[in-house]
mmCIF file of C-alpha atoms in Angstrom:
data_model
loop_
_atom_site.group_PDB
_atom_site.id
_atom_site.type_symbol
_atom_site.label_atom_id
_atom_site.label_comp_id
_atom_site.label_asym_id
_atom_site.label_seq_id
_atom_site.Cartn_x
_atom_site.Cartn_y
_atom_site.Cartn_z
ATOM 1 C CA LYS A 1 127.852 132.096 72.224
ATOM 2 C CA SER A 2 130.486 130.502 70.054
ATOM 3 C CA PRO A 3 129.552 127.409 68.042
ATOM 4 C CA GLU A 4 132.053 125.406 70.118
ATOM 5 C CA ARG A 5 130.395 126.483 73.372
ATOM 6 C CA LEU A 6 126.940 125.621 72.045
ATOM 7 C CA ASP A 7 128.263 122.233 70.904
ATOM 8 C CA LEU A 8 129.580 121.561 74.416
ATOM 9 C CA LEU A 9 126.296 122.607 76.005
ATOM 10 C CA ALA A 10 124.319 120.422 73.606
ATOM 11 C CA GLN A 11 126.611 117.436 74.176
ATOM 12 C CA VAL A 12 126.411 117.723 77.961
ATOM 13 C CA ALA A 13 122.617 118.087 77.802
ATOM 14 C CA SER A 14 122.327 115.089 75.490
ATOM 15 C CA TRP A 15 124.440 112.904 77.756
ATOM 16 C CA TYR A 16 122.452 113.935 80.798
ATOM 17 C CA TYR A 17 118.879 113.962 79.501
ATOM 18 C CA GLU A 18 118.941 111.514 76.596
ATOM 19 C CA GLN A 19 121.595 109.029 77.640
ATOM 20 C CA LYS A 20 120.830 109.374 81.376
ATOM 21 C CA LEU A 21 124.479 109.703 82.403
ATOM 22 C CA GLU A 22 125.246 110.891 85.913
ATOM 23 C CA GLN A 23 126.732 114.366 86.228
ATOM 24 C CA SER A 24 129.853 112.785 87.728
ATOM 25 C CA GLU A 25 130.331 110.645 84.591
ATOM 26 C CA ILE A 26 129.905 113.675 82.353
ATOM 27 C CA ALA A 27 132.400 115.588 84.491
ATOM 28 C CA LYS A 28 134.972 112.808 83.952
ATOM 29 C CA ARG A 29 134.359 112.844 80.196
ATOM 30 C CA ILE A 30 134.940 116.579 79.865
ATOM 31 C CA GLY A 31 137.571 116.923 82.575
ATOM 32 C CA LYS A 32 135.546 119.308 84.723
ATOM 33 C CA SER A 33 133.890 119.245 88.149
ATOM 34 C CA VAL A 34 130.370 118.060 88.851
ATOM 35 C CA SER A 35 129.418 121.617 89.811
ATOM 36 C CA MET A 36 130.666 122.790 86.382
ATOM 37 C CA VAL A 37 128.448 120.206 84.708
ATOM 38 C CA SER A 38 125.510 121.514 86.723
ATOM 39 C CA ARG A 39 126.314 125.060 85.586
ATOM 40 C CA LEU A 40 126.624 123.914 81.964
ATOM 41 C CA LEU A 41 123.197 122.273 82.148
ATOM 42 C CA ALA A 42 121.719 125.474 83.589
ATOM 43 C CA GLU A 43 123.377 127.482 80.814
ATOM 44 C CA ALA A 44 122.055 125.084 78.175
ATOM 45 C CA HIS A 45 118.581 125.576 79.583
ATOM 46 C CA ARG A 46 118.927 129.380 79.534
ATOM 47 C CA GLU A 47 120.167 129.214 75.938
ATOM 48 C CA GLY A 48 117.066 127.266 74.903
ATOM 49 C CA LEU A 49 118.877 124.011 74.144
ATOM 50 C CA ILE A 50 116.819 122.160 76.745
ATOM 51 C CA GLU A 51 113.049 122.129 76.721
ATOM 52 C CA ILE A 52 111.259 120.469 79.598
ATOM 53 C CA ARG A 53 107.639 119.423 79.276
ATOM 54 C CA VAL A 54 105.491 117.875 81.941
ATOM 55 C CA HIS A 55 102.565 115.865 80.630
ATOM 56 C CA PHE A 56 100.050 115.520 83.398
ATOM 57 C CA ALA A 57 96.314 115.338 82.959
ATOM 58 C CA ILE A 58 94.428 117.926 84.915
ATOM 59 C CA ARG A 59 92.306 116.224 87.515
ATOM 60 C CA THR A 60 88.613 116.900 87.435
ATOM 61 C CA ASP A 61 85.994 116.886 90.131
ATOM 62 C CA GLU A 62 82.780 115.408 88.746
ATOM 63 C CA MET A 63 80.654 116.591 91.681
ATOM 64 C CA LEU A 64 81.898 120.155 91.263
ATOM 65 C CA GLU A 65 81.349 119.999 87.516
ATOM 66 C CA ASN A 66 77.754 118.839 88.029
ATOM 67 C CA ALA A 67 77.086 121.534 90.660
ATOM 68 C CA LEU A 68 78.414 124.212 88.341
ATOM 69 C CA ALA A 69 76.382 122.881 85.431
ATOM 70 C CA ASP A 70 73.232 122.833 87.598
ATOM 71 C CA ASN A 71 73.807 126.382 88.830
ATOM 72 C CA LEU A 72 74.929 127.884 85.532
ATOM 73 C CA GLY A 73 72.675 125.965 83.228
#
């Protein structure tokens, strides 16, 4: 990818994920359609410019844990 293309992808991703702009607002800023913005975001993700992490604690089952501990020692 050219540096200009990567800059565009990074800018669109930043507006969307960091500044929380709607895709329609981004489309207006870059003079493209909303579907193009969606494709640019997908491309940015494929190129590794976007990293999504979900932080969610794994739920535990205390009764199951105790039963396993009793059975396995």
